PDB file of C-alpha atoms in Angstrom:
ATOM      1  CA  CYS J   1       0.034  -0.004  -0.038  1.00  0.00           C
ATOM      2  CA  CYS J   2       2.846   2.366   0.928  1.00  0.00           C
ATOM      3  CA  LEU J   3       4.640   1.412  -2.366  1.00  0.00           C
ATOM      4  CA  VAL J   4       1.561   2.273  -4.370  1.00  0.00           C
ATOM      5  CA  LYS J   5       1.182   5.578  -2.674  1.00  0.00           C
ATOM      6  CA  LYS J   6       4.864   6.370  -3.225  1.00  0.00           C
ATOM      7  CA  THR J   7       4.628   5.501  -6.910  1.00  0.00           C
ATOM      8  CA  ASP J   8       1.470   7.538  -7.378  1.00  0.00           C
ATOM      9  CA  SER J   9       3.086  10.521  -5.745  1.00  0.00           C
ATOM     10  CA  ALA J  10       6.169  10.140  -8.015  1.00  0.00           C
ATOM     11  CA  ASN J  11       3.929   9.927 -11.146  1.00  0.00           C
ATOM     12  CA  GLN J  12       1.989  12.961 -10.059  1.00  0.00           C
ATOM     13  CA  ALA J  13       5.164  14.937  -9.540  1.00  0.00           C
ATOM     14  CA  ASN J  14       6.587  13.786 -12.821  1.00  0.00           C
ATOM     15  CA  SER J  15       3.335  14.812 -14.611  1.00  0.00           C
ATOM     16  CA  ILE J  16       3.493  18.280 -13.176  1.00  0.00           C
ATOM     17  CA  LEU J  17       7.231  18.584 -14.157  1.00  0.00           C
ATOM     18  CA  LYS J  18       6.332  17.574 -17.728  1.00  0.00           C
ATOM     19  CA  LYS J  19       3.617  20.347 -17.908  1.00  0.00           C
ATOM     20  CA  CYS J  20       6.187  22.837 -16.593  1.00  0.00           C
ATOM     21  CA  PHE J  21       8.772  21.662 -19.132  1.00  0.00           C
ATOM     22  CA  VAL J  22       6.277  21.925 -22.012  1.00  0.00           C
ATOM     23  CA  GLY J  23       5.234  25.455 -20.756  1.00  0.00           C
ATOM     24  CA  LEU J  24       8.866  26.557 -20.412  1.00  0.00           C
ATOM     25  CA  VAL J  25       9.711  25.282 -23.939  1.00  0.00           C
ATOM     26  CA  LEU J  26       6.775  27.116 -25.474  1.00  0.00           C
ATOM     27  CA  PHE J  27       7.632  30.266 -23.655  1.00  0.00           C
ATOM     28  CA  ALA J  28      11.288  29.949 -24.840  1.00  0.00           C
ATOM     29  CA  CYS J  29      10.033  29.472 -28.451  1.00  0.00           C
ATOM     30  CA  PHE J  30       7.919  32.613 -28.181  1.00  0.00           C
ATOM     31  CA  GLY J  31      10.796  34.532 -26.676  1.00  0.00           C
ATOM     32  CA  THR J  32      13.165  33.308 -29.440  1.00  0.00           C
ATOM     33  CA  VAL J  33      10.823  34.694 -32.086  1.00  0.00           C
ATOM     34  CA  LEU J  34      10.431  37.995 -30.285  1.00  0.00           C
ATOM     35  CA  SER J  35      14.157  38.491 -29.759  1.00  0.00           C
ATOM     36  CA  THR J  36      15.176  37.392 -33.240  1.00  0.00           C
ATOM     37  CA  TRP J  37      12.536  38.831 -35.522  1.00  0.00           C
ATOM     38  CA  MET J  38      11.315  41.838 -33.399  1.00  0.00           C
ATOM     39  CA  LYS J  39      14.719  42.544 -31.749  1.00  0.00           C
ATOM     40  CA  VAL J  40      13.237  42.473 -28.257  1.00  0.00           C
ATOM     41  CA  ASP J  41      15.990  42.342 -25.592  1.00  0.00           C
ATOM     42  CA  ALA J  42      15.310  39.149 -23.452  1.00  0.00           C
ATOM     43  CA  GLY J  43      17.753  40.340 -20.770  1.00  0.00           C
ATOM     44  CA  PHE J  44      18.159  37.926 -17.902  1.00  0.00           C
ATOM     45  CA  VAL J  45      14.976  35.991 -18.786  1.00  0.00           C
ATOM     46  CA  ALA J  46      16.683  33.944 -21.617  1.00  0.00           C
ATOM     47  CA  PRO J  47      19.406  32.369 -19.479  1.00  0.00           C
ATOM     48  CA  LEU J  48      17.032  31.867 -16.596  1.00  0.00           C
ATOM     49  CA  VAL J  49      14.553  29.984 -18.748  1.00  0.00           C
ATOM     50  CA  THR J  50      17.435  27.863 -20.102  1.00  0.00           C
ATOM     51  CA  VAL J  51      18.301  27.005 -16.496  1.00  0.00           C
ATOM     52  CA  LEU J  52      14.728  25.902 -15.745  1.00  0.00           C
ATOM     53  CA  ILE J  53      14.335  23.933 -18.992  1.00  0.00           C
ATOM     54  CA  ILE J  54      17.494  21.936 -18.316  1.00  0.00           C
ATOM     55  CA  LEU J  55      16.830  21.369 -14.612  1.00  0.00           C
ATOM     56  CA  CYS J  56      13.126  20.422 -15.177  1.00  0.00           C
ATOM     57  CA  GLY J  57      14.056  18.083 -17.987  1.00  0.00           C
ATOM     58  CA  ALA J  58      16.825  16.466 -15.920  1.00  0.00           C
ATOM     59  CA  SER J  59      14.489  16.066 -12.960  1.00  0.00           C
ATOM     60  CA  ILE J  60      12.038  14.163 -15.153  1.00  0.00           C
ATOM     61  CA  ALA J  61      14.902  11.879 -16.204  1.00  0.00           C
ATOM     62  CA  ALA J  62      15.823  11.449 -12.603  1.00  0.00           C
ATOM     63  CA  PHE J  63      12.257  10.447 -11.708  1.00  0.00           C
ATOM     64  CA  SER J  64      12.281   7.933 -14.688  1.00  0.00           C
ATOM     65  CA  ILE J  65      15.432   6.366 -13.362  1.00  0.00           C
ATOM     66  CA  GLY J  66      13.843   6.023  -9.926  1.00  0.00           C
ATOM     67  CA  ASP J  67      16.986   5.724  -7.795  1.00  0.00           C
ATOM     68  CA  ALA J  68      19.222   8.467  -6.525  1.00  0.00           C
ATOM     69  CA  LYS J  69      22.556   6.499  -6.787  1.00  0.00           C
ATOM     70  CA  PRO J  70      22.639   6.047 -10.587  1.00  0.00           C
ATOM     71  CA  VAL J  71      21.414   9.638 -10.984  1.00  0.00           C
ATOM     72  CA  ILE J  72      24.282  10.879  -8.953  1.00  0.00           C
ATOM     73  CA  GLY J  73      26.535   8.549 -10.794  1.00  0.00           C
ATOM     74  CA  VAL J  74      25.658   9.839 -14.171  1.00  0.00           C
ATOM     75  CA  LEU J  75      26.064  13.465 -13.016  1.00  0.00           C
ATOM     76  CA  ILE J  76      29.567  12.683 -11.675  1.00  0.00           C
ATOM     77  CA  ILE J  77      30.713  10.573 -14.624  1.00  0.00           C
ATOM     78  CA  CYS J  78      29.501  13.128 -17.284  1.00  0.00           C
ATOM     79  CA  GLY J  79      30.579  16.175 -15.394  1.00  0.00           C
ATOM     80  CA  GLY J  80      33.933  14.609 -14.584  1.00  0.00           C
ATOM     81  CA  ALA J  81      34.475  13.789 -18.246  1.00  0.00           C
ATOM     82  CA  GLU J  82      33.868  17.333 -19.263  1.00  0.00           C
ATOM     83  CA  VAL J  83      36.351  18.585 -16.685  1.00  0.00           C
ATOM     84  CA  VAL J  84      38.951  16.125 -17.933  1.00  0.00           C
ATOM     85  CA  GLY J  85      38.059  17.079 -21.536  1.00  0.00           C
ATOM     86  CA  LEU J  86      38.717  20.791 -20.760  1.00  0.00           C
ATOM     87  CA  PHE J  87      42.153  20.283 -19.412  1.00  0.00           C
ATOM     88  CA  THR J  88      43.388  17.373 -21.624  1.00  0.00           C
ATOM     89  CA  GLY J  89      41.335  17.210 -24.792  1.00  0.00           C
ATOM     90  CA  PHE J  90      40.373  13.644 -23.943  1.00  0.00           C
ATOM     91  CA  PRO J  91      37.912  12.169 -24.717  1.00  0.00           C
ATOM     92  CA  PHE J  92      36.067  14.825 -26.832  1.00  0.00           C
ATOM     93  CA  GLY J  93      38.860  16.936 -28.357  1.00  0.00           C
ATOM     94  CA  HIS J  94      40.115  20.436 -27.533  1.00  0.00           C
ATOM     95  CA  TYR J  95      37.351  22.958 -26.860  1.00  0.00           C
ATOM     96  CA  GLU J  96      36.519  25.686 -24.322  1.00  0.00           C
ATOM     97  CA  TYR J  97      33.307  26.971 -22.812  1.00  0.00           C
ATOM     98  CA  THR J  98      32.321  30.619 -22.982  1.00  0.00           C
ATOM     99  CA  ASP J  99      30.429  32.568 -20.274  1.00  0.00           C
ATOM    100  CA  ARG J 100      27.116  32.394 -22.214  1.00  0.00           C
ATOM    101  CA  TRP J 101      25.953  29.215 -20.736  1.00  0.00           C
ATOM    102  CA  TRP J 102      25.047  30.740 -17.314  1.00  0.00           C
ATOM    103  CA  PRO J 103      25.883  29.999 -14.578  1.00  0.00           C
ATOM    104  CA  THR J 104      29.557  29.177 -14.971  1.00  0.00           C
ATOM    105  CA  VAL J 105      32.413  28.612 -12.595  1.00  0.00           C
ATOM    106  CA  ALA J 106      36.091  29.274 -13.208  1.00  0.00           C
ATOM    107  CA  LEU J 107      38.383  26.228 -13.204  1.00  0.00           C
ATOM    108  CA  GLY J 108      41.801  27.758 -12.862  1.00  0.00           C
ATOM    109  CA  GLU J 109      42.869  30.635 -15.015  1.00  0.00           C
ATOM    110  CA  PHE J 110      41.903  29.513 -18.426  1.00  0.00           C
ATOM    111  CA  HIS J 111      38.773  27.361 -18.233  1.00  0.00           C
ATOM    112  CA  ARG J 112      35.048  27.896 -17.457  1.00  0.00           C
ATOM    113  CA  PHE J 113      32.647  25.117 -16.535  1.00  0.00           C
ATOM    114  CA  PRO J 114      28.803  25.572 -16.982  1.00  0.00           C
ATOM    115  CA  LEU J 115      27.107  24.055 -13.964  1.00  0.00           C
ATOM    116  CA  LEU J 116      24.190  22.893 -16.144  1.00  0.00           C
ATOM    117  CA  ILE J 117      26.454  20.496 -18.138  1.00  0.00           C
ATOM    118  CA  PRO J 118      25.975  17.376 -16.088  1.00  0.00           C
ATOM    119  CA  PHE J 119      22.205  17.895 -16.007  1.00  0.00           C
ATOM    120  CA  ALA J 120      22.095  18.289 -19.785  1.00  0.00           C
ATOM    121  CA  TRP J 121      23.863  14.930 -20.008  1.00  0.00           C
ATOM    122  CA  LEU J 122      21.388  13.379 -17.669  1.00  0.00           C
ATOM    123  CA  LEU J 123      18.481  14.707 -19.803  1.00  0.00           C
ATOM    124  CA  VAL J 124      20.006  13.227 -23.049  1.00  0.00           C
ATOM    125  CA  VAL J 125      21.365  10.008 -21.702  1.00  0.00           C
ATOM    126  CA  GLY J 126      18.421   9.295 -19.426  1.00  0.00           C
ATOM    127  CA  GLY J 127      15.833   9.734 -22.162  1.00  0.00           C
ATOM    128  CA  ALA J 128      18.063   7.701 -24.701  1.00  0.00           C
ATOM    129  CA  TYR J 129      18.418   4.842 -22.203  1.00  0.00           C
ATOM    130  CA  ARG J 130      14.682   4.729 -21.431  1.00  0.00           C
ATOM    131  CA  LEU J 131      13.973   4.662 -25.236  1.00  0.00           C
ATOM    132  CA  ALA J 132      16.400   1.799 -25.743  1.00  0.00           C
ATOM    133  CA  ARG J 133      14.814  -0.092 -22.802  1.00  0.00           C
ATOM    134  CA  LEU J 134      11.553  -0.240 -24.776  1.00  0.00           C
ATOM    135  CA  ARG J 135      13.273  -2.742 -26.986  1.00  0.00           C
ATOM    136  CA  PHE J 136      16.201  -4.192 -25.180  1.00  0.00           C
ATOM    137  CA  GLY J 137      17.098  -5.566 -21.708  1.00  0.00           C
ATOM    138  CA  PRO J 138      19.168  -3.388 -19.314  1.00  0.00           C
ATOM    139  CA  TRP J 139      22.680  -4.287 -20.466  1.00  0.00           C
ATOM    140  CA  HIS J 140      21.753  -4.541 -24.188  1.00  0.00           C
ATOM    141  CA  ALA J 141      20.178  -1.163 -23.859  1.00  0.00           C
ATOM    142  CA  VAL J 142      23.534   0.431 -22.923  1.00  0.00           C
ATOM    143  CA  PRO J 143      25.194   0.475 -26.365  1.00  0.00           C
ATOM    144  CA  ALA J 144      21.880   1.275 -28.011  1.00  0.00           C
ATOM    145  CA  SER J 145      21.300   4.334 -25.821  1.00  0.00           C
ATOM    146  CA  ALA J 146      24.889   5.351 -26.280  1.00  0.00           C
ATOM    147  CA  LEU J 147      24.461   5.382 -30.009  1.00  0.00           C
ATOM    148  CA  ILE J 148      21.162   7.353 -29.749  1.00  0.00           C
ATOM    149  CA  ALA J 149      22.825   9.958 -27.478  1.00  0.00           C
ATOM    150  CA  THR J 150      25.760  10.198 -29.864  1.00  0.00           C
ATOM    151  CA  ILE J 151      23.634  10.789 -32.878  1.00  0.00           C
ATOM    152  CA  ILE J 152      21.670  13.421 -31.060  1.00  0.00           C
ATOM    153  CA  ASP J 153      24.856  15.247 -30.145  1.00  0.00           C
ATOM    154  CA  ILE J 154      26.041  15.591 -33.702  1.00  0.00           C
ATOM    155  CA  PRO J 155      23.555  18.229 -34.922  1.00  0.00           C
ATOM    156  CA  MET J 156      23.399  19.680 -31.449  1.00  0.00           C
ATOM    157  CA  GLU J 157      26.958  20.794 -31.948  1.00  0.00           C
ATOM    158  CA  GLU J 158      25.795  23.287 -34.506  1.00  0.00           C
ATOM    159  CA  ALA J 159      23.280  24.843 -32.061  1.00  0.00           C
ATOM    160  CA  MET J 160      25.570  24.904 -29.071  1.00  0.00           C
ATOM    161  CA  THR J 161      28.552  26.501 -30.884  1.00  0.00           C
ATOM    162  CA  ASN J 162      27.151  28.644 -33.602  1.00  0.00           C
ATOM    163  CA  LEU J 163      23.564  29.364 -32.391  1.00  0.00           C
ATOM    164  CA  PHE J 164      23.859  29.722 -28.568  1.00  0.00           C
ATOM    165  CA  GLY J 165      27.681  30.228 -28.454  1.00  0.00           C
ATOM    166  CA  TYR J 166      28.048  27.981 -25.357  1.00  0.00           C
ATOM    167  CA  TRP J 167      31.437  26.625 -26.468  1.00  0.00           C
ATOM    168  CA  LYS J 168      33.866  26.721 -29.256  1.00  0.00           C
ATOM    169  CA  TRP J 169      36.227  24.150 -30.782  1.00  0.00           C
ATOM    170  CA  LYS J 170      39.925  24.809 -30.993  1.00  0.00           C
ATOM    171  CA  GLU J 171      40.118  22.195 -33.721  1.00  0.00           C
ATOM    172  CA  VAL J 172      37.192  22.507 -36.202  1.00  0.00           C
ATOM    173  CA  GLY J 173      35.948  19.166 -37.510  1.00  0.00           C
ATOM    174  CA  PRO J 174      33.608  17.744 -40.113  1.00  0.00           C
ATOM    175  CA  LEU J 175      30.538  17.106 -37.852  1.00  0.00           C
ATOM    176  CA  PHE J 176      28.927  20.496 -37.806  1.00  0.00           C
ATOM    177  CA  GLY J 177      32.281  21.875 -36.637  1.00  0.00           C
ATOM    178  CA  ALA J 178      32.981  19.180 -34.089  1.00  0.00           C
ATOM    179  CA  PRO J 179      35.851  16.595 -34.646  1.00  0.00           C
ATOM    180  CA  VAL J 180      35.106  12.982 -35.091  1.00  0.00           C
ATOM    181  CA  GLN J 181      36.803  12.332 -31.704  1.00  0.00           C
ATOM    182  CA  ASN J 182      33.882  14.158 -30.041  1.00  0.00           C
ATOM    183  CA  SER J 183      31.399  11.617 -31.250  1.00  0.00           C
ATOM    184  CA  VAL J 184      33.723   8.802 -30.095  1.00  0.00           C
ATOM    185  CA  GLY J 185      34.017  10.410 -26.672  1.00  0.00           C
ATOM    186  CA  TRP J 186      30.238  10.890 -26.511  1.00  0.00           C
ATOM    187  CA  PHE J 187      29.728   7.143 -27.304  1.00  0.00           C
ATOM    188  CA  ILE J 188      32.263   6.166 -24.622  1.00  0.00           C
ATOM    189  CA  VAL J 189      30.988   8.365 -21.853  1.00  0.00           C
ATOM    190  CA  SER J 190      27.360   7.536 -22.675  1.00  0.00           C
ATOM    191  CA  MET J 191      28.257   3.812 -22.503  1.00  0.00           C
ATOM    192  CA  ILE J 192      29.749   4.393 -19.025  1.00  0.00           C
ATOM    193  CA  ALA J 193      26.742   6.410 -17.785  1.00  0.00           C
ATOM    194  CA  GLY J 194      24.378   3.910 -19.338  1.00  0.00           C
ATOM    195  CA  SER J 195      26.112   1.134 -17.534  1.00  0.00           C
ATOM    196  CA  VAL J 196      25.375   2.857 -14.179  1.00  0.00           C
ATOM    197  CA  LEU J 197      21.688   3.009 -15.190  1.00  0.00           C
ATOM    198  CA  ALA J 198      21.665  -0.610 -16.178  1.00  0.00           C
ATOM    199  CA  TRP J 199      23.290  -1.579 -12.905  1.00  0.00           C
ATOM    200  CA  LYS J 200      20.403  -0.012 -10.908  1.00  0.00           C
ATOM    201  CA  ASP J 201      17.672  -0.442 -13.498  1.00  0.00           C
ATOM    202  CA  LYS J 202      14.223  -0.319 -11.819  1.00  0.00           C
ATOM    203  CA  SER J 203      12.465  -1.579 -14.941  1.00  0.00           C
ATOM    204  CA  THR J 204       9.831   1.208 -14.898  1.00  0.00           C
ATOM    205  CA  SER J 205       7.522   1.798 -17.836  1.00  0.00           C
ATOM    206  CA  ASP J 206       7.722   5.601 -17.454  1.00  0.00           C
ATOM    207  CA  GLN J 207       8.240   7.271 -20.878  1.00  0.00           C
ATOM    208  CA  LEU J 208       8.153  10.923 -19.876  1.00  0.00           C
ATOM    209  CA  SER J 209      11.908  11.277 -20.144  1.00  0.00           C
ATOM    210  CA  ILE J 210      11.578  10.054 -23.814  1.00  0.00           C
ATOM    211  CA  ASP J 211       9.027  12.873 -24.493  1.00  0.00           C
ATOM    212  CA  VAL J 212      11.394  15.392 -22.891  1.00  0.00           C
ATOM    213  CA  LEU J 213      14.236  14.298 -25.099  1.00  0.00           C
ATOM    214  CA  SER J 214      12.215  14.518 -28.241  1.00  0.00           C
ATOM    215  CA  LEU J 215      10.781  17.899 -27.290  1.00  0.00           C
ATOM    216  CA  PHE J 216      14.225  19.250 -26.387  1.00  0.00           C
ATOM    217  CA  CYS J 217      15.489  18.244 -29.898  1.00  0.00           C
ATOM    218  CA  MET J 218      12.476  19.878 -31.546  1.00  0.00           C
ATOM    219  CA  PHE J 219      13.017  23.078 -29.439  1.00  0.00           C
ATOM    220  CA  VAL J 220      16.489  23.409 -30.482  1.00  0.00           C
ATOM    221  CA  ALA J 221      15.517  22.779 -34.103  1.00  0.00           C
ATOM    222  CA  PHE J 222      12.833  25.444 -33.904  1.00  0.00           C
ATOM    223  CA  SER J 223      15.397  27.935 -32.372  1.00  0.00           C
ATOM    224  CA  GLY J 224      17.738  27.197 -35.252  1.00  0.00           C
ATOM    225  CA  PHE J 225      15.099  27.599 -37.988  1.00  0.00           C
ATOM    226  CA  VAL J 226      14.131  30.973 -36.564  1.00  0.00           C
ATOM    227  CA  HIS J 227      17.694  32.172 -37.184  1.00  0.00           C
ATOM    228  CA  GLY J 228      18.075  30.556 -40.621  1.00  0.00           C
ATOM    229  CA  PHE J 229      18.326  27.265 -42.374  1.00  0.00           C
ATOM    230  CA  SER J 230      20.855  24.474 -41.515  1.00  0.00           C
ATOM    231  CA  TRP J 231      20.822  20.869 -42.141  1.00  0.00           C
ATOM    232  CA  ALA J 232      21.499  20.465 -38.359  1.00  0.00           C
ATOM    233  CA  TRP J 233      17.994  21.751 -37.660  1.00  0.00           C
ATOM    234  CA  VAL J 234      16.504  19.365 -40.175  1.00  0.00           C
ATOM    235  CA  MET J 235      18.416  16.464 -38.590  1.00  0.00           C
ATOM    236  CA  LEU J 236      17.241  17.479 -35.127  1.00  0.00           C
ATOM    237  CA  ALA J 237      13.597  17.797 -36.159  1.00  0.00           C
ATOM    238  CA  ALA J 238      13.731  14.329 -37.818  1.00  0.00           C
ATOM    239  CA  LEU J 239      15.297  12.867 -34.682  1.00  0.00           C
ATOM    240  CA  ALA J 240      12.572  14.363 -32.592  1.00  0.00           C
ATOM    241  CA  LEU J 241       9.932  12.810 -34.690  1.00  0.00           C
ATOM    242  CA  THR J 242      11.808   9.433 -35.010  1.00  0.00           C
ATOM    243  CA  ILE J 243      12.137   9.266 -31.212  1.00  0.00           C
ATOM    244  CA  GLU J 244       8.393   9.717 -30.718  1.00  0.00           C
ATOM    245  CA  ASP J 245       7.557   7.249 -33.513  1.00  0.00           C
ATOM    246  CA  LEU J 246       9.757   4.632 -31.933  1.00  0.00           C
ATOM    247  CA  LYS J 247       8.314   5.200 -28.576  1.00  0.00           C
ATOM    248  CA  HIS J 248       4.900   4.566 -29.748  1.00  0.00           C
ATOM    249  CA  ARG J 249       5.859   1.568 -31.914  1.00  0.00           C
ATOM    250  CA  LEU J 250       7.994  -0.113 -29.243  1.00  0.00           C
ATOM    251  CA  ALA J 251       5.531   0.576 -26.491  1.00  0.00           C
ATOM    252  CA  LYS J 252       2.800  -1.194 -28.411  1.00  0.00           C
ATOM    253  CA  GLY J 253       5.107  -4.107 -29.462  1.00  0.00           C
TER     254      GLY J 253
END
């Protein structure tokens, strides 16, 4: 009885978070149009909404995982990989963050670290893992979810570097400005993070984190199209639709 009440409370909280996430995304889309086409200064509202979108989406992914230990594990692994990457160039390649992805903290004299980075990873990896789990068992879902997360990151690079200006590559590569090493690094880190999720898999049927992932891809694609055409936006929109289609097909099957 207590377990049922706990599950119902979690589902209700997750449902509220999803409504908040959708509302924030719609508000951000409206703001993007105003600031781009009508030259309205968004001021502090734009970075604040970005913070809320990422944290809300990551919270939904955390509820979907259903256990604090793997959530913390993913945050530490992905955040740690980013810190190592900043100082060594491994595993993603050589890059540096700007001060545009607020809030950031200084890591030494030359590097900045956006505090939202681990939560953005949780949003993507958590949603990708939950999608893969609709088809595979926990451990077989790990490489599948890593592949999904890596594919999503490829067009995201165009948005995060050229559209939002969150970071810049010191070595320009062929994948929307990112080097091939970045995708290899994404796959490796996503595999490790996915293994933590498989280790503590609760086998829940929650699909809200999948919806968050597809909506996030569509939001970035919309933001890109508002500024101009790029094949990255086409790819992100196609990925968003594919994720939703796969979710419905696999859930029925």
